[in-house]
Coordinates of C-alpha atoms in Angstrom, one line a residue:
M1 CA -57.0 8.3 127.0
A2 CA -55.9 4.8 127.1
S3 CA -55.3 3.2 130.5
K4 CA -52.1 1.4 131.3
T5 CA -51.2 -1.2 133.9
S6 CA -49.2 0.1 136.9
K7 CA -46.4 -1.9 138.2
G8 CA -45.7 0.3 141.2
R9 CA -45.0 -0.9 144.7
M10 CA -46.1 2.1 146.8
S11 CA -49.2 2.0 149.0
W12 CA -51.6 4.9 149.1
W13 CA -50.6 5.8 152.6
Q14 CA -47.0 5.9 151.6
L15 CA -47.9 8.4 148.9
S16 CA -49.8 10.5 151.4
L17 CA -46.8 10.6 153.7
L18 CA -44.5 11.5 150.8
G19 CA -46.9 14.2 149.8
V20 CA -46.8 15.7 153.2
G21 CA -43.0 15.6 153.2
C22 CA -42.7 17.2 149.8
T23 CA -45.2 20.0 150.6
L24 CA -44.4 21.0 154.2
G25 CA -41.4 23.3 153.8
T26 CA -40.3 26.9 153.8
G27 CA -43.4 28.1 152.0
F28 CA -45.2 27.4 155.3
F29 CA -42.4 27.9 157.8
L30 CA -41.6 31.4 156.7
G31 CA -44.2 32.4 154.1
T32 CA -46.9 32.2 156.8
S33 CA -45.5 35.4 158.3
M34 CA -46.3 37.2 155.0
A35 CA -49.8 35.8 155.0
I36 CA -50.4 37.0 158.6
E37 CA -49.0 40.4 157.7
K38 CA -51.5 40.7 154.8
S39 CA -54.6 39.0 156.4
G40 CA -54.2 39.6 160.1
P41 CA -55.8 37.0 162.4
A42 CA -58.2 36.1 159.6
V43 CA -55.2 34.4 157.9
L44 CA -56.9 31.1 158.7
I45 CA -59.5 31.8 156.0
P46 CA -57.0 32.0 153.1
F47 CA -55.4 28.7 154.3
L48 CA -58.8 26.9 154.3
V49 CA -59.6 28.4 150.8
A50 CA -56.2 27.3 149.5
A51 CA -56.8 23.8 150.9
I52 CA -60.0 23.6 148.8
G53 CA -58.3 24.9 145.7
T54 CA -55.3 22.5 146.2
Y55 CA -57.6 19.5 146.4
L56 CA -59.5 20.5 143.2
V57 CA -56.2 20.7 141.3
Y58 CA -54.9 17.5 142.8
E59 CA -58.2 15.7 141.9
A60 CA -58.0 16.8 138.3
L61 CA -54.3 15.8 138.0
V62 CA -54.8 12.4 139.7
K63 CA -57.8 11.5 137.6
M64 CA -55.7 12.0 134.4
S65 CA -52.9 10.1 136.0
V66 CA -55.1 7.1 136.9
D67 CA -56.6 7.1 133.4
N68 CA -53.2 7.2 131.8
P69 CA -50.2 6.7 134.2
D70 CA -47.2 8.4 132.6
K71 CA -43.9 9.6 134.0
G72 CA -44.3 13.0 132.3
S73 CA -47.6 13.6 134.2
F74 CA -49.1 17.0 133.6
R75 CA -46.6 17.9 130.9
T76 CA -47.5 14.8 128.9
Y77 CA -51.2 15.5 129.4
A78 CA -50.9 19.1 128.2
K79 CA -49.1 17.8 125.1
Q80 CA -51.9 15.3 124.4
A81 CA -54.6 17.9 124.9
F82 CA -53.2 20.8 122.9
G83 CA -50.1 19.7 121.0
K84 CA -46.3 20.0 121.2
W85 CA -46.4 23.7 122.1
A86 CA -48.3 22.9 125.3
G87 CA -45.9 20.2 126.4
F88 CA -42.9 22.5 125.7
S89 CA -44.3 25.6 127.4
N90 CA -45.8 23.7 130.3
G91 CA -42.5 21.9 130.9
W92 CA -40.5 25.2 130.9
L93 CA -43.2 26.9 133.0
Y94 CA -42.8 24.3 135.7
L95 CA -39.0 24.4 135.4
M96 CA -39.0 28.1 136.0
S97 CA -41.4 27.9 138.9
E98 CA -39.1 25.3 140.5
M99 CA -36.1 27.5 139.9
L100 CA -37.8 30.4 141.7
I101 CA -39.0 28.0 144.5
M102 CA -35.4 26.9 144.8
G103 CA -34.2 30.5 145.2
S104 CA -36.9 31.3 147.8
Q105 CA -35.9 28.2 149.8
L106 CA -32.3 29.3 149.7
M107 CA -33.2 32.8 150.9
A108 CA -35.3 31.3 153.7
L109 CA -32.4 29.1 154.9
G110 CA -30.2 32.3 155.0
I111 CA -32.9 34.1 157.1
F112 CA -33.2 31.1 159.5
T113 CA -29.4 31.1 159.9
Q114 CA -29.4 34.8 160.7
F115 CA -31.5 34.0 163.8
W116 CA -28.3 32.5 165.3
F117 CA -25.8 34.7 163.5
P118 CA -27.5 38.1 163.0
S119 CA -24.3 39.7 161.5
L120 CA -23.8 37.0 158.9
P121 CA -24.5 38.4 155.4
L122 CA -27.3 36.7 153.7
W123 CA -25.3 35.9 150.6
I124 CA -22.6 34.0 152.6
A125 CA -25.3 31.9 154.4
T126 CA -27.0 31.1 151.1
S127 CA -23.7 30.2 149.4
I128 CA -22.9 27.7 152.1
Y129 CA -26.3 25.9 151.7
A130 CA -26.0 26.1 147.9
V131 CA -22.7 24.2 148.0
L132 CA -24.0 21.6 150.4
G133 CA -27.1 21.1 148.3
L134 CA -25.0 20.6 145.1
F135 CA -22.9 18.1 146.9
V136 CA -26.0 16.0 147.8
I137 CA -27.1 16.1 144.1
L138 CA -23.6 14.9 143.1
T139 CA -24.1 11.7 145.2
G140 CA -26.7 10.6 142.6
M141 CA -30.1 9.2 143.0
K142 CA -29.1 6.8 145.8
G143 CA -27.6 9.5 147.9
F144 CA -30.5 11.8 147.3
E145 CA -33.0 9.1 148.4
N146 CA -31.0 8.3 151.6
F147 CA -30.8 12.0 152.4
Q148 CA -34.6 12.5 152.0
N149 CA -35.4 9.4 154.0
I150 CA -33.3 10.6 156.9
F151 CA -34.4 14.2 157.0
G152 CA -37.9 14.1 155.5
V153 CA -39.6 13.3 158.8
L154 CA -38.1 16.5 160.3
K155 CA -40.3 18.6 158.1
T156 CA -43.3 17.8 160.3
A157 CA -41.3 17.5 163.5
A158 CA -40.9 21.3 163.8
I159 CA -44.6 21.9 163.6
V160 CA -45.4 19.0 166.0
V161 CA -42.9 20.3 168.5
F162 CA -44.3 23.8 168.2
I163 CA -47.9 22.6 168.7
V164 CA -47.0 20.6 171.8
V165 CA -45.1 23.4 173.4
A166 CA -47.9 25.9 172.4
V167 CA -50.6 23.7 174.0
M168 CA -48.6 23.6 177.2
L169 CA -48.2 27.4 177.2
V170 CA -51.9 27.9 176.5
I171 CA -52.9 25.6 179.4
K172 CA -50.5 27.3 181.8
G173 CA -50.7 30.8 180.4
F174 CA -54.4 31.7 180.7
N175 CA -54.0 31.1 184.5
S176 CA -50.6 32.8 185.1
E177 CA -49.8 34.9 182.0
P178 CA -52.0 38.0 181.6
R179 CA -50.1 39.0 178.5
Q180 CA -51.2 35.8 176.7
L181 CA -54.8 36.4 177.5
D182 CA -54.4 40.0 176.2
A183 CA -52.8 38.7 173.0
F184 CA -55.7 36.2 172.5
M185 CA -58.3 38.9 173.1
E186 CA -56.6 41.4 170.8
N187 CA -56.4 38.9 167.9
Y188 CA -60.0 37.8 168.5
Q189 CA -61.3 41.4 168.5
S190 CA -59.3 42.3 165.4
F191 CA -60.0 39.1 163.5
F192 CA -61.3 40.9 160.4
S193 CA -59.2 44.0 161.0
E194 CA -57.7 43.8 157.5
G195 CA -61.0 43.1 155.8
V196 CA -61.7 41.2 152.7
K197 CA -58.8 42.8 151.0
G198 CA -56.4 41.3 153.6
I199 CA -57.8 37.8 152.9
W200 CA -57.5 38.4 149.2
L201 CA -53.8 39.5 149.5
G202 CA -53.0 36.5 151.8
L203 CA -54.3 33.9 149.4
L204 CA -51.1 33.5 147.3
Y205 CA -48.9 32.8 150.4
A206 CA -51.5 30.2 151.6
F207 CA -51.5 28.5 148.2
Y208 CA -47.7 28.5 148.1
A209 CA -47.7 26.6 151.4
F210 CA -49.5 23.7 149.6
G211 CA -47.0 23.6 146.7
G212 CA -45.9 20.1 146.1
I213 CA -49.0 18.3 144.9
E214 CA -47.4 18.0 141.4
V215 CA -44.9 15.6 142.8
M216 CA -47.7 13.3 143.9
G217 CA -49.0 13.4 140.4
L218 CA -45.7 12.3 139.1
L219 CA -45.6 9.4 141.6
V220 CA -49.1 8.0 140.9
I221 CA -47.4 5.6 138.4
D222 CA -45.5 4.1 141.4
L223 CA -48.7 3.1 143.3
K224 CA -49.7 -0.6 143.6
D225 CA -53.2 0.5 142.7
P226 CA -53.4 3.9 141.0
K227 CA -57.1 4.1 141.7
Q228 CA -56.3 4.7 145.4
A229 CA -54.5 8.0 144.4
P230 CA -57.5 10.2 145.2
K231 CA -57.6 8.7 148.7
A232 CA -53.9 9.5 149.2
G233 CA -54.5 13.1 148.2
K234 CA -57.5 13.5 150.5
V235 CA -55.6 12.2 153.5
M236 CA -52.5 14.4 152.6
I237 CA -54.5 17.6 152.3
V238 CA -56.6 16.9 155.4
V239 CA -53.4 16.3 157.4
L240 CA -51.6 19.4 156.0
T241 CA -54.7 21.6 156.6
T242 CA -55.1 20.4 160.1
I243 CA -51.4 21.0 160.9
Y244 CA -51.4 24.4 159.3
V245 CA -54.5 25.7 160.9
M246 CA -53.6 24.4 164.4
A247 CA -50.0 25.8 164.2
I248 CA -51.2 29.2 163.0
A249 CA -54.1 29.3 165.5
F250 CA -51.7 28.6 168.4
A251 CA -49.2 31.1 167.2
L252 CA -52.0 33.8 167.2
T253 CA -53.0 32.7 170.7
L254 CA -49.5 33.3 172.1
V255 CA -48.7 36.8 170.7
P256 CA -50.5 39.7 168.9
W257 CA -50.6 39.3 165.2
G258 CA -48.7 42.6 164.8
A259 CA -45.6 41.1 166.4
F260 CA -45.0 38.8 163.4
H261 CA -42.4 39.9 160.8
V262 CA -41.8 38.7 157.3
D263 CA -38.1 38.1 158.0
E264 CA -38.7 35.6 160.8
S265 CA -40.7 32.4 161.1
P266 CA -43.9 33.0 163.0
F267 CA -43.3 30.0 165.2
I268 CA -40.0 31.4 166.4
T269 CA -41.7 34.8 167.0
A270 CA -44.5 33.1 169.0
L271 CA -42.1 31.4 171.4
E272 CA -39.1 33.7 171.8
N273 CA -40.7 36.0 174.4
Y274 CA -41.4 33.1 176.7
H275 CA -37.7 32.4 177.2
I276 CA -38.1 28.6 177.2
P277 CA -34.5 27.2 177.3
Y278 CA -33.4 25.8 173.9
V279 CA -36.9 25.4 172.5
T280 CA -36.6 28.2 169.9
D281 CA -33.1 27.1 169.0
I282 CA -34.3 23.5 168.5
I283 CA -37.2 24.6 166.3
N284 CA -34.9 26.9 164.3
G285 CA -32.5 24.0 163.8
I286 CA -35.3 21.8 162.6
L287 CA -36.5 24.6 160.3
I288 CA -33.0 24.8 158.7
I289 CA -32.9 21.0 158.2
A290 CA -36.4 21.0 156.8
G291 CA -35.7 24.0 154.6
F292 CA -32.5 22.4 153.3
S293 CA -34.3 19.2 152.5
T294 CA -36.9 21.0 150.4
M295 CA -34.3 23.0 148.7
V296 CA -32.4 19.8 147.7
A297 CA -35.7 18.4 146.5
S298 CA -36.2 21.4 144.3
L299 CA -32.6 21.0 143.0
Y300 CA -33.4 17.4 142.1
A301 CA -36.7 18.4 140.5
V302 CA -34.9 21.1 138.3
L303 CA -32.2 18.6 137.3
T304 CA -34.8 16.0 136.4
I305 CA -37.1 18.4 134.5
I306 CA -34.3 19.9 132.4
T307 CA -32.9 16.5 131.6
T308 CA -36.3 15.3 130.5
L309 CA -36.8 18.4 128.3
A310 CA -33.4 17.8 126.8
E311 CA -34.3 14.1 126.0
D312 CA -37.5 15.2 124.3
Q313 CA -35.6 17.8 122.3
D314 CA -37.4 20.7 124.1
A315 CA -34.0 21.8 125.5
P316 CA -30.4 21.5 124.2
A317 CA -29.7 17.8 123.9
C318 CA -26.3 18.3 125.6
L319 CA -28.1 18.9 128.9
A320 CA -29.1 15.3 129.1
K321 CA -25.5 13.9 128.7
K322 CA -24.5 12.0 131.8
G323 CA -21.1 11.8 133.4
R324 CA -19.1 9.3 135.5
M325 CA -21.4 9.6 138.5
N326 CA -24.5 9.1 136.4
V327 CA -25.3 12.8 136.9
P328 CA -25.9 14.9 133.8
F329 CA -23.0 17.4 134.2
P330 CA -24.3 20.1 131.8
A331 CA -27.7 20.0 133.6
F332 CA -25.8 20.2 136.9
L333 CA -24.0 23.4 135.7
F334 CA -27.5 24.7 134.7
I335 CA -28.8 24.4 138.3
T336 CA -25.5 25.8 139.6
G337 CA -26.1 28.8 137.5
G338 CA -29.6 29.2 138.9
L339 CA -28.3 29.0 142.5
L340 CA -25.6 31.6 141.7
F341 CA -28.2 33.9 140.2
A342 CA -30.3 33.6 143.4
I343 CA -27.3 34.4 145.6
V344 CA -26.4 37.5 143.5
I345 CA -29.9 38.8 143.7
G346 CA -29.9 38.2 147.4
F347 CA -26.7 40.2 147.7
L348 CA -28.1 43.1 145.7
I349 CA -31.5 43.5 147.4
P350 CA -31.5 41.4 150.6
E351 CA -34.2 43.2 152.5
K352 CA -37.1 42.2 150.3
I353 CA -35.6 39.4 148.2
F354 CA -37.5 36.5 149.9
E355 CA -40.9 38.2 149.5
Y356 CA -40.1 38.9 145.8
F357 CA -39.0 35.3 145.3
I358 CA -41.9 33.7 147.1
T359 CA -44.4 35.9 145.3
A360 CA -43.0 35.1 141.8
A361 CA -42.5 31.4 142.7
G362 CA -46.0 31.1 144.1
L363 CA -47.5 32.7 141.0
M364 CA -45.5 30.5 138.6
L365 CA -46.6 27.4 140.5
I366 CA -50.3 28.2 140.4
Y367 CA -50.0 29.1 136.7
N368 CA -49.0 25.5 136.3
W369 CA -52.0 24.5 138.4
L370 CA -54.3 26.5 136.1
F371 CA -52.8 24.7 133.1
I372 CA -53.6 21.4 134.8
L373 CA -57.3 22.4 135.2
V374 CA -57.5 23.6 131.6
T375 CA -55.9 20.3 130.4
Y376 CA -58.3 18.3 132.5
A377 CA -61.3 20.0 131.0
K378 CA -60.0 19.4 127.5
L379 CA -58.8 15.8 127.9
M380 CA -61.5 14.2 130.0
D381 CA -65.2 13.7 129.7
L382 CA -66.5 15.6 132.7
T383 CA -69.9 15.5 134.3
T384 CA -71.7 18.7 135.2
V385 CA -70.6 18.5 138.8
Q386 CA -67.0 18.0 137.7
H387 CA -67.2 21.0 135.3
M388 CA -68.4 23.1 138.3
K389 CA -65.7 21.9 140.6
N390 CA -63.1 22.6 137.8
G391 CA -64.5 26.0 137.3
I392 CA -64.4 26.8 141.0
G393 CA -60.7 25.8 141.0
M394 CA -59.9 28.1 138.1
V395 CA -61.8 31.0 139.7
L396 CA -59.9 30.6 143.0
I397 CA -56.6 30.6 141.1
V398 CA -57.5 33.7 139.1
V399 CA -58.7 35.5 142.3
T400 CA -55.4 34.5 144.0
V401 CA -53.3 35.9 141.1
S402 CA -55.2 39.1 141.0
G403 CA -54.5 39.6 144.7
T404 CA -50.9 40.3 144.0
L405 CA -51.9 43.5 142.3
G406 CA -53.2 45.0 145.5
E407 CA -49.9 45.6 147.2
K408 CA -46.6 47.0 146.0
T409 CA -44.1 44.2 146.9
S410 CA -46.3 41.4 145.6
R411 CA -47.1 43.4 142.5
L412 CA -43.4 43.4 141.6
G413 CA -43.4 39.6 142.0
F414 CA -46.4 39.5 139.7
F415 CA -44.5 41.4 137.0
V416 CA -41.4 39.2 137.5
S417 CA -43.7 36.1 136.8
L418 CA -45.1 37.8 133.7
L419 CA -41.6 38.4 132.5
F420 CA -40.9 34.7 132.7
I421 CA -44.3 34.0 130.9
V422 CA -43.3 36.3 128.0
I423 CA -39.8 34.7 127.7
I424 CA -41.4 31.2 127.6
G425 CA -44.0 32.5 125.1
I426 CA -41.4 33.8 122.8
A427 CA -39.4 30.6 123.0
T428 CA -42.5 28.6 122.3
M429 CA -43.2 30.7 119.1
F430 CA -39.6 30.0 117.8
K431 CA -40.0 26.3 118.6
M432 CA -43.4 26.1 116.8
K433 CA -41.8 27.8 113.7
K434 CA -39.0 25.2 113.8
W435 CA -41.5 22.4 114.0
R436 CA -43.4 23.7 111.0
N437 CA -40.2 24.1 108.9
H438 CA -39.2 20.5 109.9
Q439 CA -42.6 19.2 108.7
R440 CA -42.3 20.9 105.4
T441 CA -38.9 19.3 104.7

């Protein structure tokens, strides 16, 4: 792979902060409840394992990006390693994973809103956020950047506020709140109550909370010195892992793990019985802002990906046609259709929809991560140690995927993800046939 000179203006620490902002979202704010339900108090173990797996994938991606900075990132590298079919299928795989992530974030926003308005139907809440998100996209790149600059910091604010409040409750509670000590002892004594199987089942939701490292790979080209990208990733993952583990540990200190429910953020559950004026409302409001921000980021990612695919003739060329506001209107209609589909599904099966979405979205995301590791092994000259690390990353992903077969609801999400794989596979076969016919003529 030939190296290229970077003309970026971003420092490594700016990339770290951006990575934290892109990653910390509804996958953690709400998905953690599902991980706790599967793993019990031992949920901290899946998060630590997921942190290791995430870094191994990021390291592979960033080394390819440093060696050959390219705006197509993992999609370009897959194409270089295995041919046009890999670039086509990898691009559509990532597009579909982002569509599912977008849907899961939309459902999470509806669930957060129901904390204030319990009688509000989920489909109405999601429709409101969908319209607002589309409006932000219509403001173009400048409007999108301004929005993310304003609200991006609030993605960490919710967790920071929770940790500060939880520390105060812990300091005060062990002396004056017997129920808190009881909760702590119950969780301590039942730490491995769900066994190895529980840890296995919780891995997917822990991995999903780290989703976003692909964006950092796309932005390596904007660094002043791309060689500092590994440092940016290490700092980002250490910061995220610290925040995640501290927040979950404090939540488990405040209430028994059985009190958490998949339809409510664990951080709201942990505080609501303490009747602290306005704190749960403030945190819920920040969660909504943070969730909306990540949903808009997914909308923008889908718009960008489908436009890039269209420009490379891997999607209908009309999708890249731009309108008066410099927004590709056909691609905009495409993401509008995706949002409408998510809302309809939420209306039909609202009780389990978020868990279905988050399972399928998490699987599609780590399928893409597995593709990155395979590409890395093919494209780069690896040392023995690098081969071992790459192999460990692949094993962790395969084990995580297999965990979805151990429980009914996540199993359905697995089959949904396989359906998307089959559809992409069939489309790739037709595309390959078209390429062969074109070469003959």
